[in-house]
Amino acid sequence: MSSQKSRAGGPKTVPLFMLAAMAVGGVLLSGCSEYTITAPDPLAAEDVRWASGLGIQLADFEEQPSGLWIRVDEEGEEDGTPAGQGDNLLVDYDGWLPDGRMFDSSRELAFGARGPLSFRLGIDPLIPGFEEGVTGMQLNEVRTLLIPPALGYGPRSSGQIPPNSWLAFRVELVDQQPPPGS
C-alpha cells in the first residue's frame, strides 16, 4: 500500500502501521485535552498574612463557631431590630483578598459604583460567610468580616478570587425592611 494517490486517480490509501500509530497517538493526546489544577490547601486563620493596609489584627475579631471572624467597627442604632432571616437589606461593602487587592465594592468606580447591594437575607444566594456576617447587624452598623474558604468560594476560583482564599469584607447596613407580610 502507498500513501500517495494511485495512478488511476482513486482514493489515497494509508499503510496499516500508520493507522495504528495515529490511533495510539490519539489515545495519548486525548488525555492532554483536559487538565486539573489542584487548589492549595486552605490556611488556618492564624496563618493568613493580611496586608498591613487592611488594618486586620486577628486579636480584634471574634471567632464564630462556623469559623467566620467578626469585628464591629461602628455600633449601629440600638433601638432597631437586628437583621434577620427574610429581611430586605441594603448594604455597602468592600471586599479584599489577604494581599490587599480589592476584588469587589459597591462604592468604588473601578467596580461600577453600583450602590448598595439589595438582597433578602437567607433567601437570595450569597456566600454563606457574608450572610452569617450581616445577620444580627443593626441599622448603620459597620463590621469587618474575615471569611474562611469554606464559607466563601471554597476550592473553586471566582473572578479575581483564587481557590481556597480567605476574604475580608467591610460591610455597612444602610437600610433594613422586615420580610413582606410581617
Coordinates of C-alpha atoms in Angstrom, one line a residue:
M1 CA 0.0 0.0 0.0
S2 CA 1.1 3.5 -0.6
S3 CA 0.0 6.8 0.9
Q4 CA 0.2 8.6 -2.5
K5 CA -2.7 9.0 -5.0
S6 CA -3.0 5.9 -7.2
R7 CA -2.2 6.3 -10.9
A8 CA -5.8 5.6 -11.7
G9 CA -6.9 8.7 -9.8
G10 CA -8.6 6.6 -7.0
P11 CA -8.5 7.5 -3.3
K12 CA -5.3 7.5 -1.3
T13 CA -4.6 4.5 0.9
V14 CA -2.8 4.6 4.2
P15 CA -0.5 1.8 5.4
L16 CA -1.8 -0.2 8.3
F17 CA 1.1 0.7 10.6
M18 CA 0.3 4.4 10.1
L19 CA -3.3 3.9 11.2
A20 CA -2.1 2.1 14.3
A21 CA 0.4 4.9 15.1
M22 CA -2.4 7.5 14.7
A23 CA -4.8 5.6 16.9
V24 CA -2.2 5.2 19.7
G25 CA -1.2 8.9 19.3
G26 CA -4.9 9.9 19.5
V27 CA -5.3 8.0 22.8
L28 CA -2.2 9.5 24.3
L29 CA -3.1 13.0 23.3
S30 CA -6.7 12.8 24.3
G31 CA -5.5 12.9 27.9
C32 CA -4.0 16.2 27.2
S33 CA -7.2 17.9 26.2
E34 CA -8.3 18.3 29.8
Y35 CA -6.2 19.4 32.8
T36 CA -6.8 19.7 36.5
I37 CA -5.4 22.4 38.7
T38 CA -5.2 21.4 42.3
A39 CA -6.3 24.2 44.7
P40 CA -3.9 24.9 47.6
D41 CA -5.0 23.7 50.9
P42 CA -6.9 26.3 52.9
L43 CA -4.9 28.2 55.5
A44 CA -5.9 28.4 59.2
A45 CA -6.9 31.9 60.3
E46 CA -3.7 32.2 62.3
D47 CA -1.6 31.5 59.2
V48 CA -3.2 34.1 56.9
R49 CA -1.0 37.1 56.3
W50 CA -3.2 40.2 55.8
A51 CA -1.7 43.2 54.0
S52 CA -0.9 45.9 56.6
G53 CA -3.0 48.5 54.8
L54 CA -6.2 46.5 55.7
G55 CA -5.6 47.0 59.4
I56 CA -6.5 43.4 60.3
Q57 CA -5.3 42.0 63.6
L58 CA -6.9 38.7 64.4
A59 CA -7.0 39.6 68.1
D60 CA -9.5 42.4 67.3
F61 CA -12.0 39.9 65.9
E62 CA -14.4 37.4 67.5
E63 CA -14.4 33.9 66.0
Q64 CA -17.8 32.4 65.4
P65 CA -18.4 28.6 65.7
S66 CA -18.6 28.4 61.9
G67 CA -15.0 29.8 61.5
L68 CA -16.2 33.3 60.5
W69 CA -14.4 36.1 62.3
I70 CA -16.3 39.4 63.0
R71 CA -15.1 42.8 64.2
V72 CA -17.7 45.5 64.9
D73 CA -16.1 48.8 63.7
E74 CA -19.1 51.1 64.3
E75 CA -22.1 50.3 66.5
G76 CA -25.5 50.6 64.9
E77 CA -28.7 52.1 66.1
E78 CA -29.6 50.3 69.4
D79 CA -33.3 50.8 69.2
G80 CA -33.7 48.9 65.9
T81 CA -34.4 45.3 65.2
P82 CA -31.3 43.2 64.3
A83 CA -31.2 42.0 60.7
G84 CA -32.8 38.6 60.5
Q85 CA -33.9 35.9 58.0
G86 CA -36.2 37.2 55.3
D87 CA -35.4 40.9 55.9
N88 CA -34.8 43.1 52.8
L89 CA -31.3 44.6 53.4
L90 CA -29.2 47.2 51.7
V91 CA -25.5 47.1 52.4
D92 CA -22.5 49.0 51.2
Y93 CA -19.4 46.8 51.1
D94 CA -15.8 46.5 50.0
G95 CA -14.1 43.1 49.6
W96 CA -10.3 42.3 49.7
L97 CA -8.0 39.4 49.3
P98 CA -5.4 38.9 52.0
D99 CA -2.7 40.6 49.8
G100 CA -4.7 43.8 49.9
R101 CA -6.2 43.7 46.4
M102 CA -9.8 44.8 46.4
F103 CA -11.9 42.4 44.3
D104 CA -15.3 44.0 44.7
S105 CA -17.1 47.0 46.0
S106 CA -20.5 48.6 46.0
R107 CA -18.9 52.1 46.1
E108 CA -15.7 52.1 44.0
L109 CA -15.8 53.3 40.4
A110 CA -13.4 50.6 39.4
F111 CA -16.2 48.1 40.2
G112 CA -19.1 50.1 38.7
A113 CA -20.1 52.0 41.9
R114 CA -23.4 50.1 41.7
G115 CA -24.6 51.5 45.1
P116 CA -25.7 49.4 48.0
L117 CA -26.3 45.7 47.5
S118 CA -30.0 44.8 47.9
F119 CA -30.9 41.3 49.0
R120 CA -33.3 39.2 51.2
L121 CA -31.3 37.7 54.0
G122 CA -31.4 33.9 53.8
I123 CA -33.3 33.9 50.5
D124 CA -31.1 35.5 47.9
P125 CA -28.0 33.5 47.1
L126 CA -24.9 34.9 48.8
I127 CA -21.7 33.2 50.0
P128 CA -22.5 31.7 53.5
G129 CA -19.9 33.8 55.3
F130 CA -21.4 37.1 54.1
E131 CA -24.9 36.0 55.1
E132 CA -23.8 34.9 58.5
G133 CA -21.7 38.1 58.9
V134 CA -24.6 40.5 58.3
T135 CA -27.1 38.5 60.4
G136 CA -27.8 40.4 63.6
M137 CA -26.5 43.8 62.3
Q138 CA -28.2 47.0 63.4
L139 CA -29.0 49.8 61.0
N140 CA -25.9 51.9 60.3
E141 CA -23.6 49.3 61.9
V142 CA -20.2 48.6 60.3
R143 CA -18.5 45.3 60.5
T144 CA -15.4 43.7 59.1
L145 CA -15.8 40.1 58.2
L146 CA -13.0 37.6 57.7
I147 CA -14.5 34.8 55.7
P148 CA -12.7 31.4 55.5
P149 CA -12.7 29.5 52.3
A150 CA -15.3 27.0 53.5
L151 CA -17.8 29.9 53.9
G152 CA -16.6 31.7 50.7
Y153 CA -15.9 30.2 47.3
G154 CA -14.0 27.1 48.6
P155 CA -11.7 25.2 46.3
R156 CA -13.0 27.0 43.1
S157 CA -12.0 30.4 41.9
S158 CA -14.4 33.2 41.1
G159 CA -13.2 36.1 39.0
Q160 CA -10.2 37.6 40.7
I161 CA -10.6 35.3 43.8
P162 CA -8.2 32.3 43.7
P163 CA -9.3 28.9 45.1
N164 CA -9.3 28.5 48.9
S165 CA -9.0 32.2 49.5
W166 CA -9.8 33.9 52.7
L167 CA -11.9 37.1 52.1
A168 CA -12.2 40.3 54.1
F169 CA -15.3 42.4 53.8
R170 CA -16.1 45.8 55.3
V171 CA -19.9 45.9 55.4
E172 CA -22.3 48.7 56.4
L173 CA -26.1 48.1 56.9
V174 CA -27.7 51.2 55.3
D175 CA -31.3 50.0 55.2
Q176 CA -33.5 47.2 56.5
Q177 CA -37.1 46.3 55.9
P178 CA -38.9 43.4 57.6
P179 CA -40.0 40.5 55.4
P180 CA -43.1 41.0 53.4
G181 CA -46.3 40.3 55.3
S182 CA -44.7 40.7 58.8

